[in-house]
Coordinates of C-alpha atoms in Angstrom, one line a residue:
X1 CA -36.5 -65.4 -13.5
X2 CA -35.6 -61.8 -15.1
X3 CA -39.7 -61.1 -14.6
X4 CA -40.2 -62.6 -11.1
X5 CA -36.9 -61.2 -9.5
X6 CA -38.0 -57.3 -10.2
X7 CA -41.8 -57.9 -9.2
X8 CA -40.5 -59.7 -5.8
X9 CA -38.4 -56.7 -5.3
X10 CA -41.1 -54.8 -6.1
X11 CA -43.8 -56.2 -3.8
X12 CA -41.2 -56.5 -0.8
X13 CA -40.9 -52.1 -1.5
X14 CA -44.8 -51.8 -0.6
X15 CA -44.6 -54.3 1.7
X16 CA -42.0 -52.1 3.5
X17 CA -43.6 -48.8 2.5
X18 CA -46.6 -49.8 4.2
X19 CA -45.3 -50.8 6.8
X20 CA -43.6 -47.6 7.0
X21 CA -47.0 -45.3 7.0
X22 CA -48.3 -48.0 9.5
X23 CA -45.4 -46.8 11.6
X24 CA -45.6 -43.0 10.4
X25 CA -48.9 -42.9 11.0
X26 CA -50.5 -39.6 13.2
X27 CA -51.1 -40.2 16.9
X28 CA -54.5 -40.4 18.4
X29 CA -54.3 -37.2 20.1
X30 CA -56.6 -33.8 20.9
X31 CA -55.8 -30.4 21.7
X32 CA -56.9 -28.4 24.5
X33 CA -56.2 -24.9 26.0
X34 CA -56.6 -23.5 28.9
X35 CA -56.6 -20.1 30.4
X36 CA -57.0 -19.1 34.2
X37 CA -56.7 -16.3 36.6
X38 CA -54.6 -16.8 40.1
X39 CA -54.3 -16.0 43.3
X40 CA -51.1 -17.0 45.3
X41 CA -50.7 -17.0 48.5
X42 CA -47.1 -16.0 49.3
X43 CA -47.1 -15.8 53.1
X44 CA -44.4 -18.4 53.4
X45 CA -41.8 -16.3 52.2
X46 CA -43.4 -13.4 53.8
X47 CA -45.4 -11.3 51.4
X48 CA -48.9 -10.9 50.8
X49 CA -51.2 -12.6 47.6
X50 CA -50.3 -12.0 44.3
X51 CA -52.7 -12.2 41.4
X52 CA -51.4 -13.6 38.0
X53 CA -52.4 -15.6 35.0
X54 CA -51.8 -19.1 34.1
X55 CA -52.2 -20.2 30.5
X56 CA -51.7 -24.1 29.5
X57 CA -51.5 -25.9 26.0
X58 CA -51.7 -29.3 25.9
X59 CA -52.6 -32.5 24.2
X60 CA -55.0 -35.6 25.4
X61 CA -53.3 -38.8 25.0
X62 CA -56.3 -40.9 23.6
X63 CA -54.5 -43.8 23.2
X64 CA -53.8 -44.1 27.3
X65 CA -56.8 -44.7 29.6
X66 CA -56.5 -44.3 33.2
X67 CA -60.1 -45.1 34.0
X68 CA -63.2 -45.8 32.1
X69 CA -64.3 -42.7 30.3
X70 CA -61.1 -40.7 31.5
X71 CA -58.4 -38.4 30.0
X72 CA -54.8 -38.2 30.2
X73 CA -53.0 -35.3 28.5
X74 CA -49.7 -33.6 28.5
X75 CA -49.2 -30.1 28.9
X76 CA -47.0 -26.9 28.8
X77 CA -47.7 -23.5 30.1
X78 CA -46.6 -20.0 31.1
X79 CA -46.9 -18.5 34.4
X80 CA -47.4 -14.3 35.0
X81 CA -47.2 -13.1 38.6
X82 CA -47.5 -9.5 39.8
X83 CA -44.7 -8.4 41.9
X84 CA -45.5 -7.9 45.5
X85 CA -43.9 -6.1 48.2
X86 CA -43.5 -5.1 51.6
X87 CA -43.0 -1.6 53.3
X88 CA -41.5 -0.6 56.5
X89 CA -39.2 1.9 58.5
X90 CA -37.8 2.4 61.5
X91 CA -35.2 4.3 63.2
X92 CA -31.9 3.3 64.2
X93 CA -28.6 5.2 65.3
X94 CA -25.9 6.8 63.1
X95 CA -23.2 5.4 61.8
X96 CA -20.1 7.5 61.9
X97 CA -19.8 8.5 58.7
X98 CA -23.6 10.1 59.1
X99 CA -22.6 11.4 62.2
X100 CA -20.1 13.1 60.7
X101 CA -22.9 14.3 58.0
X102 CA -24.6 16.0 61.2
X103 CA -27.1 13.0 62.0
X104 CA -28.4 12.7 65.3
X105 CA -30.6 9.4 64.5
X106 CA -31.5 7.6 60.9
X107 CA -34.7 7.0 60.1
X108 CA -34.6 4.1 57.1
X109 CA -37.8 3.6 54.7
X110 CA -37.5 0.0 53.2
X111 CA -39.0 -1.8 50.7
X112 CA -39.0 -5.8 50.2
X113 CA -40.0 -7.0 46.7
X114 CA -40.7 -10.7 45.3
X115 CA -41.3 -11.3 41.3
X116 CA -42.0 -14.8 40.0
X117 CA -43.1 -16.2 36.5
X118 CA -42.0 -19.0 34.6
X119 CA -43.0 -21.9 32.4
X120 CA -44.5 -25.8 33.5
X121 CA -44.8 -28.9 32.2
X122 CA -46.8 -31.7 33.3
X123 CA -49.7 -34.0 33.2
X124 CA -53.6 -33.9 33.5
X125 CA -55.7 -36.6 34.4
X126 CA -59.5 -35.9 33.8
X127 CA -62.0 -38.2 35.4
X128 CA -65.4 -38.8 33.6
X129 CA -67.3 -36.5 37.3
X130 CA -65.8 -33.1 36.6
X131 CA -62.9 -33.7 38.9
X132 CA -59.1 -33.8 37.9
X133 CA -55.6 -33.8 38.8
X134 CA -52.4 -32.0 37.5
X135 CA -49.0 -32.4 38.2
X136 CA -45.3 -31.5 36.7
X137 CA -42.6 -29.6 37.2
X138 CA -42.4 -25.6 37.7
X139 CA -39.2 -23.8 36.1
X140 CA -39.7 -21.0 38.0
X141 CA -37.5 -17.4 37.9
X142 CA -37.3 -15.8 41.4
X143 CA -36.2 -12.5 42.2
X144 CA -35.9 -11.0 45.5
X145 CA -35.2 -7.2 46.1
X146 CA -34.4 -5.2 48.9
X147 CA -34.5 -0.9 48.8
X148 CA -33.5 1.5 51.2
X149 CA -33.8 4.9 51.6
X150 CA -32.3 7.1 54.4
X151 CA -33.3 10.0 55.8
X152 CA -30.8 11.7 58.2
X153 CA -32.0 13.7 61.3
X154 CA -30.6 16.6 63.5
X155 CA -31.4 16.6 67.2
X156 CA -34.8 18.6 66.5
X157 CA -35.6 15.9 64.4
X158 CA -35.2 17.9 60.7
X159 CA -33.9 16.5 57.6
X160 CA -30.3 16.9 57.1
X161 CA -30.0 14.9 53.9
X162 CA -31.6 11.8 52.2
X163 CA -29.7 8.8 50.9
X164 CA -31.2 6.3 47.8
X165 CA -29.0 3.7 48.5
X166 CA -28.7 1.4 45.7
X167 CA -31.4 -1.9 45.3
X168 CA -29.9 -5.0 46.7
X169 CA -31.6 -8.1 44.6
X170 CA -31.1 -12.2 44.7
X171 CA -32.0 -13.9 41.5
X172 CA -32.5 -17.8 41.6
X173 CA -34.0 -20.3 38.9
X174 CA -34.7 -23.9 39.3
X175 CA -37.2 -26.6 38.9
X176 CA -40.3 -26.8 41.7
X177 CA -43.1 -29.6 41.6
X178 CA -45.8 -29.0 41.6
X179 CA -49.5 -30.9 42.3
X180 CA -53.3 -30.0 42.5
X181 CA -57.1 -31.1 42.1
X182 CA -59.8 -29.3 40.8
X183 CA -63.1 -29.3 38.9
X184 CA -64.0 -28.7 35.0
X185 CA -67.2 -27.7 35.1
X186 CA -68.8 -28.4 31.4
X187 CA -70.5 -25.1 29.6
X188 CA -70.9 -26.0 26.0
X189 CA -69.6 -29.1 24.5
X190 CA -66.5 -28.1 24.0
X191 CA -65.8 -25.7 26.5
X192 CA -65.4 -25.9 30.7
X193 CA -65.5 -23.8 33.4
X194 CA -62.5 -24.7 35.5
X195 CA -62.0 -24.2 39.2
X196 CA -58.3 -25.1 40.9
X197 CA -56.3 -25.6 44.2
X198 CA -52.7 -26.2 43.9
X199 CA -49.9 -26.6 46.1
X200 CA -45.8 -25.7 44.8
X201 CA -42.9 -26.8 46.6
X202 CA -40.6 -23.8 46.0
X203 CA -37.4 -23.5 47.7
X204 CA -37.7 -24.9 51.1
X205 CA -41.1 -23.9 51.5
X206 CA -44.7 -24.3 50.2
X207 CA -47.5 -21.8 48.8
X208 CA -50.7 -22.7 47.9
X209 CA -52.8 -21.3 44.8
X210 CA -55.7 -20.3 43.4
X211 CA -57.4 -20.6 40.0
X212 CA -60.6 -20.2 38.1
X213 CA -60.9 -20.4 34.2
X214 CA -61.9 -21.6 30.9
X215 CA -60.4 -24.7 28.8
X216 CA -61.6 -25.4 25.5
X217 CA -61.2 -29.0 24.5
X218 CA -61.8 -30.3 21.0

């Protein structure tokens, strides 16, 4: 009995640290990256394209199949936009206070700005024909600015003085979703030639973009 008891106790440990491992063990996952340039179109909110890059890291979920010979992966990534903006003027009358300055008319030069970037997270689902689909959620950073310089006119229509009025800017964050198709084109064995059209719901309006890349996939 003093034998048995401590090799019982003994076998039920492995037993239990086997099971463990079995439990511990690595999931049946693969890495990929993926790297593209980007064109949005940003005449929704009334700006022109903007070019940026769009860089994703993510993992293939081997274990889940969604189709014979298909992929499913989750991925994270960072979005870099270029700021665009908008130029304009027009005249308008004084105010007082510039009448006062010895304005006869004010002609204001203004420029509206729009910067965007942030991160996603989603999912890709790779079909076995070079087509897939990607969706998630964009936490985007917004930022709108408005400038305004003005130039104060006589009657003869000369300078009298010019103003730099401070920038007026809206900042808002959130969450957009986010969904598009697109092709991976293979190169080498590991490595694809990716081509993209995706659509973001951002705010109360839509914009549509553009990408072309590379994703290695191991």
């Amino acid at each position: 009995m003093k034998i048995t008891l401590p090799l019982t106790l003994s076998f039920t440990a492995l037993v239990s640290l086997a099971h463990a491992d079995e439990e511990l063990a690595p999931p049946d996952v693969d890495f990929y990256a993926e790297a593209q340039m980007m064109r949005a179109d940003m005449d929704p909110y009334g700006f022109d394209t903007a070019d940026g890059l769009n860089i994703k890291i993510g993992l293939w979920l081997n274990s889940v199949t969604l189709g014979k010979n298909s992929r499913f992966g989750l991925e994270g990534g960072f979005v870099s936009q270029s700021e665009v903006s908008n130029n304009s003027q027009f005249t308008r009358a004084p105010s007082v206070s510039e009448q006062n300055a010895g304005a006869s008319s004010v002609l204001v030069q203004e420029e509206d700005s729009l910067d965007l970037s942030g991160f996603t997270v989603g999912a890709l689902w790779q079909s076995p024909y070079w087509l897939y689909l990607r969706g998630g959620g964009y936490i985007y950073n917004l930022k709108l600015e408005n400038r305004q310089d003005r130039i104060l006119l006589d009657g003869g229509g000369s300078t009298v003085n010019t103003v730099n009025d401070s920038p007026v800017s809206d900042s808002q964050s959130g969450i957009a979703p986010y969904l598009g198709i697109g092709l991976a084109v293979p190169l080498l064995e590991n490595l694809s030639l990716t081509a993209d059209y995706q659509q973001t719901q951002l705010e109360s309006e839509s914009y549509g973009t553009m990408g072309i890349g590379l994703r290695y996939s191991n």
